[in-house]
PDB file of C-alpha atoms in Angstrom:
ATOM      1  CA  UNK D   1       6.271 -25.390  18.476  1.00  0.00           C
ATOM      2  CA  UNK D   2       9.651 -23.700  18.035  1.00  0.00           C
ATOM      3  CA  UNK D   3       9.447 -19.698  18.249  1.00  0.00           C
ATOM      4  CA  UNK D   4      10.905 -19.450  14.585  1.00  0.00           C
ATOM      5  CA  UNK D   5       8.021 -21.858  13.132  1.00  0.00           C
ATOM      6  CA  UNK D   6       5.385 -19.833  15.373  1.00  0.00           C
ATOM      7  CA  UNK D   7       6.371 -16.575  13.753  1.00  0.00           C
ATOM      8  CA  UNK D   8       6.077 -18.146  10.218  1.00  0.00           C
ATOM      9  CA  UNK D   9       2.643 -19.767  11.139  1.00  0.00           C
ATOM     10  CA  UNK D  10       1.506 -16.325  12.376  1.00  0.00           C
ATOM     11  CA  UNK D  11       2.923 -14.658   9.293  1.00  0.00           C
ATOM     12  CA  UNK D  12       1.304 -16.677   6.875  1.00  0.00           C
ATOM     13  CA  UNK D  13      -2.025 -16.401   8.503  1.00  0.00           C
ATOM     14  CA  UNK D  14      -1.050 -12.825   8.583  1.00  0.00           C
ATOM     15  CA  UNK D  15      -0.654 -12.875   4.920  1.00  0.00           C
ATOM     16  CA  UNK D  16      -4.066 -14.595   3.877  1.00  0.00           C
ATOM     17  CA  UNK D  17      -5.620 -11.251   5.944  1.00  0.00           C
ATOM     18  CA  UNK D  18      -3.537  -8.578   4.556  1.00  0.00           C
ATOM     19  CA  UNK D  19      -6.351  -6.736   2.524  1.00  0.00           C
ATOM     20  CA  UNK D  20      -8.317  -6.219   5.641  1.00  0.00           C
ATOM     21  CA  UNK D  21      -6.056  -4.133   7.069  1.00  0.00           C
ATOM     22  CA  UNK D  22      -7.873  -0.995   6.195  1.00  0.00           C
ATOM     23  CA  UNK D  23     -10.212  -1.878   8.214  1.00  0.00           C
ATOM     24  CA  UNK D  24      -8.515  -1.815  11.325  1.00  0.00           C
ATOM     25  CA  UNK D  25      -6.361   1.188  10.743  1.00  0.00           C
ATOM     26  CA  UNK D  26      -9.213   3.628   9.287  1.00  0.00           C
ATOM     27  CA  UNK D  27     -11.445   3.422  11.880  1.00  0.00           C
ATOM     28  CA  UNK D  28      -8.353   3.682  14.454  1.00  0.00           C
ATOM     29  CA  UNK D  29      -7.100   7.044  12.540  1.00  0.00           C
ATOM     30  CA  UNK D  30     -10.749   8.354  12.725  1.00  0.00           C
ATOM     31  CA  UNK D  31     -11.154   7.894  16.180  1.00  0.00           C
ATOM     32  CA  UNK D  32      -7.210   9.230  16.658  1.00  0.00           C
ATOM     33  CA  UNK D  33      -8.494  12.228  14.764  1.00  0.00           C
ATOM     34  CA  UNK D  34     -11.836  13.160  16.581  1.00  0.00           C
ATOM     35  CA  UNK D  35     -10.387  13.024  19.965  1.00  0.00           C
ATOM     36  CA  UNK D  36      -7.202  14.973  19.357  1.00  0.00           C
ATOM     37  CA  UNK D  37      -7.336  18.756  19.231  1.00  0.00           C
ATOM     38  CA  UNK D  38      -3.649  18.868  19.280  1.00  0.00           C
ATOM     39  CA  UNK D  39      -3.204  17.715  15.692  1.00  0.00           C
ATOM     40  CA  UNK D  40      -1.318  20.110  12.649  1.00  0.00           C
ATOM     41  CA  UNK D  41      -3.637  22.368  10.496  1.00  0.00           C
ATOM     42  CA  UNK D  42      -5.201  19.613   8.025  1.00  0.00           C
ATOM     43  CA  UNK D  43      -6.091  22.785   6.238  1.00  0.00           C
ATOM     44  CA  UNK D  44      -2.374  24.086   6.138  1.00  0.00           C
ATOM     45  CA  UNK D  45      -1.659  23.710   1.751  1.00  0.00           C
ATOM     46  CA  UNK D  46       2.221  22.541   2.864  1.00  0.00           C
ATOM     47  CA  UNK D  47       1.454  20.299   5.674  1.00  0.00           C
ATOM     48  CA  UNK D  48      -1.347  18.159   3.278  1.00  0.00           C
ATOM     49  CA  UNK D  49       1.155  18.520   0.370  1.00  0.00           C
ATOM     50  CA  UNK D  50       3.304  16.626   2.209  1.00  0.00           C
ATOM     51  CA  UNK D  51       1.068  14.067   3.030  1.00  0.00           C
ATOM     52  CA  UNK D  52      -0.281  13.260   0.034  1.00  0.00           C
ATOM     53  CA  UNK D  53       3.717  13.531  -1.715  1.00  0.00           C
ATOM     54  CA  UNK D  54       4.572  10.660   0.447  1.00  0.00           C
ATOM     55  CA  UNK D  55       1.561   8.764  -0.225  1.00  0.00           C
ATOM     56  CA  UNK D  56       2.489   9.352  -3.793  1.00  0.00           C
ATOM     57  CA  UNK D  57       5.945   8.176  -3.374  1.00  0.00           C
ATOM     58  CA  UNK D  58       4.648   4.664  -1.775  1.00  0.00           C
ATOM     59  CA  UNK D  59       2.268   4.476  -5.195  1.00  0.00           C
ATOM     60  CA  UNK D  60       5.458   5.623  -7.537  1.00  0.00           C
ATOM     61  CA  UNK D  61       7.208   2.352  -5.729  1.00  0.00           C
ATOM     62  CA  UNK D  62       4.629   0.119  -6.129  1.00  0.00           C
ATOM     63  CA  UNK D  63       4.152   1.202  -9.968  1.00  0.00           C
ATOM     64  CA  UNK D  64       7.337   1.029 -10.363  1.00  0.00           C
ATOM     65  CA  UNK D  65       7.483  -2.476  -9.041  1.00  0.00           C
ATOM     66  CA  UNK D  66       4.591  -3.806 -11.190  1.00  0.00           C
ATOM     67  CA  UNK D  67       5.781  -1.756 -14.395  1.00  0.00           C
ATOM     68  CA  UNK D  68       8.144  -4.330 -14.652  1.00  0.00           C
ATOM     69  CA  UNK D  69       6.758  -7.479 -12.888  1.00  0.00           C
ATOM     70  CA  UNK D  70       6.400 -10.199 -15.926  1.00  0.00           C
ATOM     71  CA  UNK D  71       4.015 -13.056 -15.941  1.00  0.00           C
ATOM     72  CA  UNK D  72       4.888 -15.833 -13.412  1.00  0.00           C
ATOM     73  CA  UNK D  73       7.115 -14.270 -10.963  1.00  0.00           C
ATOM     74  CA  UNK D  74       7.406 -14.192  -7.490  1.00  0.00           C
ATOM     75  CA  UNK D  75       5.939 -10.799  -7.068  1.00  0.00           C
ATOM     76  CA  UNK D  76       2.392 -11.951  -7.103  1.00  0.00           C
ATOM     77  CA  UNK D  77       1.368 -13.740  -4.947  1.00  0.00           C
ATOM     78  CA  UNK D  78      -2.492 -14.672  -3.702  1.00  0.00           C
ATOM     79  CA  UNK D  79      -4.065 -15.026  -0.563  1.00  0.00           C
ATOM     80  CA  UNK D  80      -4.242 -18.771  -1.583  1.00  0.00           C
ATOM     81  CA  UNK D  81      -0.866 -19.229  -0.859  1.00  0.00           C
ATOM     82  CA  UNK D  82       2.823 -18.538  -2.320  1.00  0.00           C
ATOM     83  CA  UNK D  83       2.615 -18.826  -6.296  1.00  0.00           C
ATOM     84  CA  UNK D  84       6.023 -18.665  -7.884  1.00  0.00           C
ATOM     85  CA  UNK D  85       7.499 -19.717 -11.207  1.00  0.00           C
ATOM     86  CA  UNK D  86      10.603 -18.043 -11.469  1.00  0.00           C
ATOM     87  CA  UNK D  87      12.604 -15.515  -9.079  1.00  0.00           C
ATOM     88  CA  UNK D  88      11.851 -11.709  -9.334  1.00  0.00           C
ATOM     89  CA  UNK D  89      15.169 -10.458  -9.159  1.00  0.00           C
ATOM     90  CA  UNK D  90      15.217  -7.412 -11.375  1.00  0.00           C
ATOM     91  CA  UNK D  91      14.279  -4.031 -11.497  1.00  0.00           C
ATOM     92  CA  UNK D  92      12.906  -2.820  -8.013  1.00  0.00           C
ATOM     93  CA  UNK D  93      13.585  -6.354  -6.621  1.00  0.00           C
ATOM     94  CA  UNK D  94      17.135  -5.194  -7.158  1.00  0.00           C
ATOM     95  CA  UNK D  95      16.927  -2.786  -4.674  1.00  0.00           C
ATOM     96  CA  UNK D  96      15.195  -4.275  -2.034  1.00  0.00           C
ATOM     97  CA  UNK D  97      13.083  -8.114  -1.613  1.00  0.00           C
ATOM     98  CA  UNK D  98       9.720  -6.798  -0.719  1.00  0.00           C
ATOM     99  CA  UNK D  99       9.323  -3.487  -2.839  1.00  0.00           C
ATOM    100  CA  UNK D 100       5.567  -3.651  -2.589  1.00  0.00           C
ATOM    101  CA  UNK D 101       5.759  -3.830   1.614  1.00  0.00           C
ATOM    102  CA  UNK D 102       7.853  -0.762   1.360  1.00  0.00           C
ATOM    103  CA  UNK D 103       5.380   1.038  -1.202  1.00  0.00           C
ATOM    104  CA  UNK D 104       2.836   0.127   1.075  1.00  0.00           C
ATOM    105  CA  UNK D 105       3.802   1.410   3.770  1.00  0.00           C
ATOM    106  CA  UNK D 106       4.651   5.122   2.051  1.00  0.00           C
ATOM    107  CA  UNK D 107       1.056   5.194   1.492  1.00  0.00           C
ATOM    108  CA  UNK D 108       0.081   4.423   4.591  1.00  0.00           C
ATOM    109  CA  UNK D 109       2.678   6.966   6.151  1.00  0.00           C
ATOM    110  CA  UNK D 110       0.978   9.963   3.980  1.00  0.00           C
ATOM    111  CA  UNK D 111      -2.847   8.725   5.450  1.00  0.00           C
ATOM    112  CA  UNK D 112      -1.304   8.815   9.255  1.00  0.00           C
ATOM    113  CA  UNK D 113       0.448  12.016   8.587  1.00  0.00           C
ATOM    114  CA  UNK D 114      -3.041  13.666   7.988  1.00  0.00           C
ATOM    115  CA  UNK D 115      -4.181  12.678  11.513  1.00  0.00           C
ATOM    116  CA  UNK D 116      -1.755  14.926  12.917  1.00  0.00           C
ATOM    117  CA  UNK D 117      -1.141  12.709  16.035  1.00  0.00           C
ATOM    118  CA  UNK D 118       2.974  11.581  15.957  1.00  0.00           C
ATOM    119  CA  UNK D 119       2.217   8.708  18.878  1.00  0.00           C
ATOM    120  CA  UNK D 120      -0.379   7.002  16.575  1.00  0.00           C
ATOM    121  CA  UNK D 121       2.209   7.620  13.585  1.00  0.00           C
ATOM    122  CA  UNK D 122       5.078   6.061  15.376  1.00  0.00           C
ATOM    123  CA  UNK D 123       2.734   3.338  16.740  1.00  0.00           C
ATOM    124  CA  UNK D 124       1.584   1.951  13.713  1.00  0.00           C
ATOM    125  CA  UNK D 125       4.738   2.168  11.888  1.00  0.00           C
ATOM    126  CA  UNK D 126       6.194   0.178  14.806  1.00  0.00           C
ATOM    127  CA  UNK D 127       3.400  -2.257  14.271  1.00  0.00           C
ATOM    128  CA  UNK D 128       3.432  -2.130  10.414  1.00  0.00           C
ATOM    129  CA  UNK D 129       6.969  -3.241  10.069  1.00  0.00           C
ATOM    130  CA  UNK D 130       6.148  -6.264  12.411  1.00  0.00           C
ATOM    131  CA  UNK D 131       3.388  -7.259  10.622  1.00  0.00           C
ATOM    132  CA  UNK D 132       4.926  -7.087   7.483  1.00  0.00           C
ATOM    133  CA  UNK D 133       8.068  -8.609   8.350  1.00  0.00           C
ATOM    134  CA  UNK D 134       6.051 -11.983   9.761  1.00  0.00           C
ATOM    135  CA  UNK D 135       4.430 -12.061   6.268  1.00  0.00           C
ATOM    136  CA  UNK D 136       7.705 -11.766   4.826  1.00  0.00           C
ATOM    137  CA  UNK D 137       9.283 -14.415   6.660  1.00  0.00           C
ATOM    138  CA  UNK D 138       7.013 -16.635   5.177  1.00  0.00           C
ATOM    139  CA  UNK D 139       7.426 -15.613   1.980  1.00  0.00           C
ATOM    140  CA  UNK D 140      11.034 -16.323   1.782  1.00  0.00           C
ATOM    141  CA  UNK D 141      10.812 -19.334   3.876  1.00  0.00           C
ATOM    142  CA  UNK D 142       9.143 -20.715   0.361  1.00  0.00           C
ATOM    143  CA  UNK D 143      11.148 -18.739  -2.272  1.00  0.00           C
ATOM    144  CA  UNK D 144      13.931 -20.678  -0.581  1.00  0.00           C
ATOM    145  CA  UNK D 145      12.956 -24.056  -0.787  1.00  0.00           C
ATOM    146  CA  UNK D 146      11.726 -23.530  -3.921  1.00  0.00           C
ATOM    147  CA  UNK D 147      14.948 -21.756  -5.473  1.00  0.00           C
ATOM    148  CA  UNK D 148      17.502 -22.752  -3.212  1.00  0.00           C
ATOM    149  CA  UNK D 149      20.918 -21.344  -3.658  1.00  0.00           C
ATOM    150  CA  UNK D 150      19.346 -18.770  -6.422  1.00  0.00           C
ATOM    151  CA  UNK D 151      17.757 -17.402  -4.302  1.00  0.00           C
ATOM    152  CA  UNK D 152      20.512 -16.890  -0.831  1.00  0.00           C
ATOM    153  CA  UNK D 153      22.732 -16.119  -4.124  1.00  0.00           C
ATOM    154  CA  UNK D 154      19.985 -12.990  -4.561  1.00  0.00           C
ATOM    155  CA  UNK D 155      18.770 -12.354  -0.785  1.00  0.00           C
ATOM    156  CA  UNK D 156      22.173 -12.019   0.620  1.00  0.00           C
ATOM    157  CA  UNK D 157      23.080  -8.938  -1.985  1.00  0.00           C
ATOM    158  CA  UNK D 158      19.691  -7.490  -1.279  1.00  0.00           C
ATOM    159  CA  UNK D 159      18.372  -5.668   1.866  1.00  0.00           C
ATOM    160  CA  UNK D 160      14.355  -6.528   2.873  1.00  0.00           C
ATOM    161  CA  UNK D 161      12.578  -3.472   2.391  1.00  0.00           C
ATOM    162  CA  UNK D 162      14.909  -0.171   2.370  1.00  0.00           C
ATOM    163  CA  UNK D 163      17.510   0.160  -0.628  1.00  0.00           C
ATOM    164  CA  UNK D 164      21.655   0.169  -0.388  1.00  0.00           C
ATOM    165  CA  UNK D 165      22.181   1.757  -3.387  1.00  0.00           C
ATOM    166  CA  UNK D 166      20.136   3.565  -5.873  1.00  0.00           C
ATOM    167  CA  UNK D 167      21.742   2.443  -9.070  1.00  0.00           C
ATOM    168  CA  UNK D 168      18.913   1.303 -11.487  1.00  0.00           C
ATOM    169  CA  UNK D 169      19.526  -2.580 -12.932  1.00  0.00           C
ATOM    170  CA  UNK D 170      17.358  -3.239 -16.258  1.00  0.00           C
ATOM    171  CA  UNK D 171      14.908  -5.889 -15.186  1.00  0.00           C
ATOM    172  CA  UNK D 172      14.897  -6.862 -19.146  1.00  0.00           C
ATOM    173  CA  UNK D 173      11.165  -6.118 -20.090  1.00  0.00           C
ATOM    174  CA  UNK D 174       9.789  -2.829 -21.134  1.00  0.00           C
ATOM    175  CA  UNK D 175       7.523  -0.264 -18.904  1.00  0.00           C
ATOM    176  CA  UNK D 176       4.059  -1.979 -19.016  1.00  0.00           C
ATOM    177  CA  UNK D 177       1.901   1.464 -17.679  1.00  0.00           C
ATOM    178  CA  UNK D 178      -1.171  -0.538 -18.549  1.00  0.00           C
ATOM    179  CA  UNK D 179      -0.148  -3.538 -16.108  1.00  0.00           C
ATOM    180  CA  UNK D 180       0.054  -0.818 -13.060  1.00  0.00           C
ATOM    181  CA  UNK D 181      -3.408   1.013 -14.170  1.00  0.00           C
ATOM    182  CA  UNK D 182      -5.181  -2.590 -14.508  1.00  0.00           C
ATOM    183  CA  UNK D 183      -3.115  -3.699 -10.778  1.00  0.00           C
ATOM    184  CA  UNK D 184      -3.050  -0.433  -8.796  1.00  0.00           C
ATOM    185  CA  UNK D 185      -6.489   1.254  -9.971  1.00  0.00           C
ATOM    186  CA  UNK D 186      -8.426  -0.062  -6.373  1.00  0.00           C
ATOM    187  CA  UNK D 187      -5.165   0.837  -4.093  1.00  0.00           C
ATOM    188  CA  UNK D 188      -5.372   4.022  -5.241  1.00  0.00           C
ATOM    189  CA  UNK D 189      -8.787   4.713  -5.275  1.00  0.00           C
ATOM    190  CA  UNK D 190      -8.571   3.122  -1.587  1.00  0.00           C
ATOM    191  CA  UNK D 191      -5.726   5.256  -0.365  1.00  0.00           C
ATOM    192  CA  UNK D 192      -7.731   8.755  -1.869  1.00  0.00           C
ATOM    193  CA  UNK D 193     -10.940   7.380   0.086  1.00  0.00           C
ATOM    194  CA  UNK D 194      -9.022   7.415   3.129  1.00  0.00           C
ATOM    195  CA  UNK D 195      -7.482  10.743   2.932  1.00  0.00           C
ATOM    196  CA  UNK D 196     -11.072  12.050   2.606  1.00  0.00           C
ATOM    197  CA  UNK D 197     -12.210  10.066   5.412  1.00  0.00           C
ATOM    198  CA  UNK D 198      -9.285  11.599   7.689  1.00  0.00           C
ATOM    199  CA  UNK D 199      -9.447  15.176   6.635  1.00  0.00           C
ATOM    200  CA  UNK D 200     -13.779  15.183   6.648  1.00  0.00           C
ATOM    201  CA  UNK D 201     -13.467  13.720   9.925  1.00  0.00           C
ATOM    202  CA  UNK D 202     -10.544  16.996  11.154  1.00  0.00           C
ATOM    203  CA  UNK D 203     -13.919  19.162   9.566  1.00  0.00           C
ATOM    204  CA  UNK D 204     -16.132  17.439  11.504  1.00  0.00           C
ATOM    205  CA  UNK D 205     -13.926  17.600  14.587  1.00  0.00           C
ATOM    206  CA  UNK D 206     -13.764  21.423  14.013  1.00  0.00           C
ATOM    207  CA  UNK D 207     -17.207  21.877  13.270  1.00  0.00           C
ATOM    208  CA  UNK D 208     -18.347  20.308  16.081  1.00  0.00           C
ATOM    209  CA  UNK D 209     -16.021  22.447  18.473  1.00  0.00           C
ATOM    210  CA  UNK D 210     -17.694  25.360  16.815  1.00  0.00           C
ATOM    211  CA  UNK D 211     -20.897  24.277  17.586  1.00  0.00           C
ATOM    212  CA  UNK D 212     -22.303  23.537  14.245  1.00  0.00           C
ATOM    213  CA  UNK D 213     -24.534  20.801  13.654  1.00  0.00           C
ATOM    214  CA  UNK D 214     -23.599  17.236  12.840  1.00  0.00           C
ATOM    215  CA  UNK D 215     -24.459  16.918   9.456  1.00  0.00           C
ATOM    216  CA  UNK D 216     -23.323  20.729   8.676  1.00  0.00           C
ATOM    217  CA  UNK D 217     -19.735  19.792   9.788  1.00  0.00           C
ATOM    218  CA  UNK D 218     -19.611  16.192   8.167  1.00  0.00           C
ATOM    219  CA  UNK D 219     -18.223  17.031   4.586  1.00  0.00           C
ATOM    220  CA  UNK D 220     -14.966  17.044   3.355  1.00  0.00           C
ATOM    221  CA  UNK D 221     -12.914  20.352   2.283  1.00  0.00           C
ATOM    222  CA  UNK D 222     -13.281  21.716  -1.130  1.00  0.00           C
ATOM    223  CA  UNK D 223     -10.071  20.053  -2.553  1.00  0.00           C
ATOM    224  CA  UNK D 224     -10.337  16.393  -1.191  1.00  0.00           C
ATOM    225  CA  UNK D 225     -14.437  16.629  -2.441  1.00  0.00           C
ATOM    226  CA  UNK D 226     -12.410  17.692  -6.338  1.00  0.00           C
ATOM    227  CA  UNK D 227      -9.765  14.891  -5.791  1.00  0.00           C
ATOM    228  CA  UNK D 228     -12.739  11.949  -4.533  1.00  0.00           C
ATOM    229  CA  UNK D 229     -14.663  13.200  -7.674  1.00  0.00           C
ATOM    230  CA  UNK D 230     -11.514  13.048 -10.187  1.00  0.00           C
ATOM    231  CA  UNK D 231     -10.492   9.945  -8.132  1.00  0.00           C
ATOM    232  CA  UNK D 232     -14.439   8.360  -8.764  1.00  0.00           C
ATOM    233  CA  UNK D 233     -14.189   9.331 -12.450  1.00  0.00           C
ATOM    234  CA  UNK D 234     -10.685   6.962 -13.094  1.00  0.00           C
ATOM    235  CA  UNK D 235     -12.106   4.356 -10.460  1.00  0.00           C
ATOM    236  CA  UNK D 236     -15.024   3.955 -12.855  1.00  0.00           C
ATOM    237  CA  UNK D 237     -13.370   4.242 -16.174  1.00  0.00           C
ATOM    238  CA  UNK D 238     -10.705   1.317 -15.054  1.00  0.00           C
ATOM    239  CA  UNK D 239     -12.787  -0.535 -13.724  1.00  0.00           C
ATOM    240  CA  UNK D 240     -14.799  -0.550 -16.938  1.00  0.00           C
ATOM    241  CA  UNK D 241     -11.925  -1.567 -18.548  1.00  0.00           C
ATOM    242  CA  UNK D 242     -10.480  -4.437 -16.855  1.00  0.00           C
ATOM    243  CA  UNK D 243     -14.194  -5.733 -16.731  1.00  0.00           C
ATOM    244  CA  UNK D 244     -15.443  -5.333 -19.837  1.00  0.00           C
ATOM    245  CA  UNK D 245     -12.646  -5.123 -22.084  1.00  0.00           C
ATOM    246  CA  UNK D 246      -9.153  -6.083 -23.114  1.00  0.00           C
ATOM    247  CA  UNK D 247      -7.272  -2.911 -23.364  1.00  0.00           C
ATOM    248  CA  UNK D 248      -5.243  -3.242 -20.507  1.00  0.00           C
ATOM    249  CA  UNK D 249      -4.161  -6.499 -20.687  1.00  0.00           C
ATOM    250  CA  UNK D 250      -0.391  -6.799 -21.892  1.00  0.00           C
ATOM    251  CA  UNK D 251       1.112  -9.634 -23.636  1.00  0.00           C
ATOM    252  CA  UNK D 252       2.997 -11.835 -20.669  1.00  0.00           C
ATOM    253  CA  UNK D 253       2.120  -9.463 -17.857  1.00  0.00           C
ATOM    254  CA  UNK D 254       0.012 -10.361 -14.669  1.00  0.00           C
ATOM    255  CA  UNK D 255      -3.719 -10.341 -15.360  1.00  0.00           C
ATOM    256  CA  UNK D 256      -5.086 -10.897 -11.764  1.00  0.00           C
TER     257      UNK D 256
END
């Protein structure tokens, strides 16, 4: 099988797995974190500000990205396969192809921050941006064929995943805020669960060290157990109301 048609095959299988991907990195970062004593203060206010801003930043892209994503288009797609009725061009798809790869990978960036170990950081971003450009390879192997010259007209004017210019271009449908609370209210909740997980596992680390007892040191600081409950709360709450009612659904918006 030629190399090109190997990476696609490996990318699409790639992209039928994404979602697990937590569970390869978390328990990777955990272990990272236990066994390094060399890692920043996870206590230190500036040093977790930091890490949660640029988690924050890789949400604020992905909102920002399904804000304006309307019904149909190629930004969702499902782990059955490509679904695509028209080009997503607009909006943050005029900045870059893959908007949500690039918001995904700001989150991630804040959770390895917190582990405090740069090797494992620059690892895994090495190893992110592989894995997400296979999956993207296969993506626009079948916005092509599907779109044609539309769609070279588009890619060639627009870089993969980091932006040329920041000059905004209307994507011609209002700010749906209820489209990125219905999409976005499990990634978030996911990406809070793992800061805790990091930052109770530095405790534990420390606690341990200090010779306290296992189930003394396993707890999370003060803040992260606030922002888990306040995270809990809206996990609940939204998911209560993309269940069991219709309040968040928006007129020719995604409802997946």
């Amino acid at each position: 099988m030629p190399l090109i048609e190997e990476m696609e095959r490996t990318g699409a299988w790639l992209f039928r797995w994404r979602g697990f991907l937590p569970v390869v990195l978390i328990p990777a970062a955990l272990f990272v974190v236990y066994t390094d004593d060399n890692s920043p203060a996870y206590n230190d206010h500036c040093w977790l500000a930091l890490c949660l801003g640029v988690g924050f930043i890789g949400q604020i892209i992905r909102a920002f990205t399904i804000a304006y994503v309307p019904k149909g288009t190629s930004g969702r797609n499902t782990s059955e396969g490509q679904v695509a009725e028209t080009l997503n061009s607009k909006g943050m798809y005029g900045y870059v192809r893959h908007p949500l790869y690039t918001g995904n990978y700001f989150m991630w960036l804040g959770i390895l921050l917190l582990t405090g170990n740069w090797i494992f950081i620059i690892s895994v971003s090495i190893a992110f941006w592989i894995y997400y450009t296979l999956i993207a390879m296969t993506e626009e192997r079948f916005l092509r064929g599907k779109f044609g010259d539309t769609y070279l007209t588009w890619a060639s004017g627009v870089p993969a995943f980091f932006p040329r210019t920041i000059k905004w271009g209307s994507p011609g449908v209002f700010f749906s805020f209820r489209n990125v609370l219905k999409r976005e209210y499990n990634g978030a909740f996911a990406m809070v669960l793992s800061y805790v997980a990091i930052d109770t596992m530095h405790v534990f680390r420390e606690g341990m060290n200090s010779g306290l007892n296992w189930h003394e040191s396993l707890q999370p600081t003060p803040f992260m157990q606030s922002l888990l409950t306040l995270a809990s709360i809206a996990f609940l709450v939204l998911r209560f109301l993309k269940k069991q009612t219709k309040s968040l659904d928006v007129e020719g918006r995604e409802y997946t």
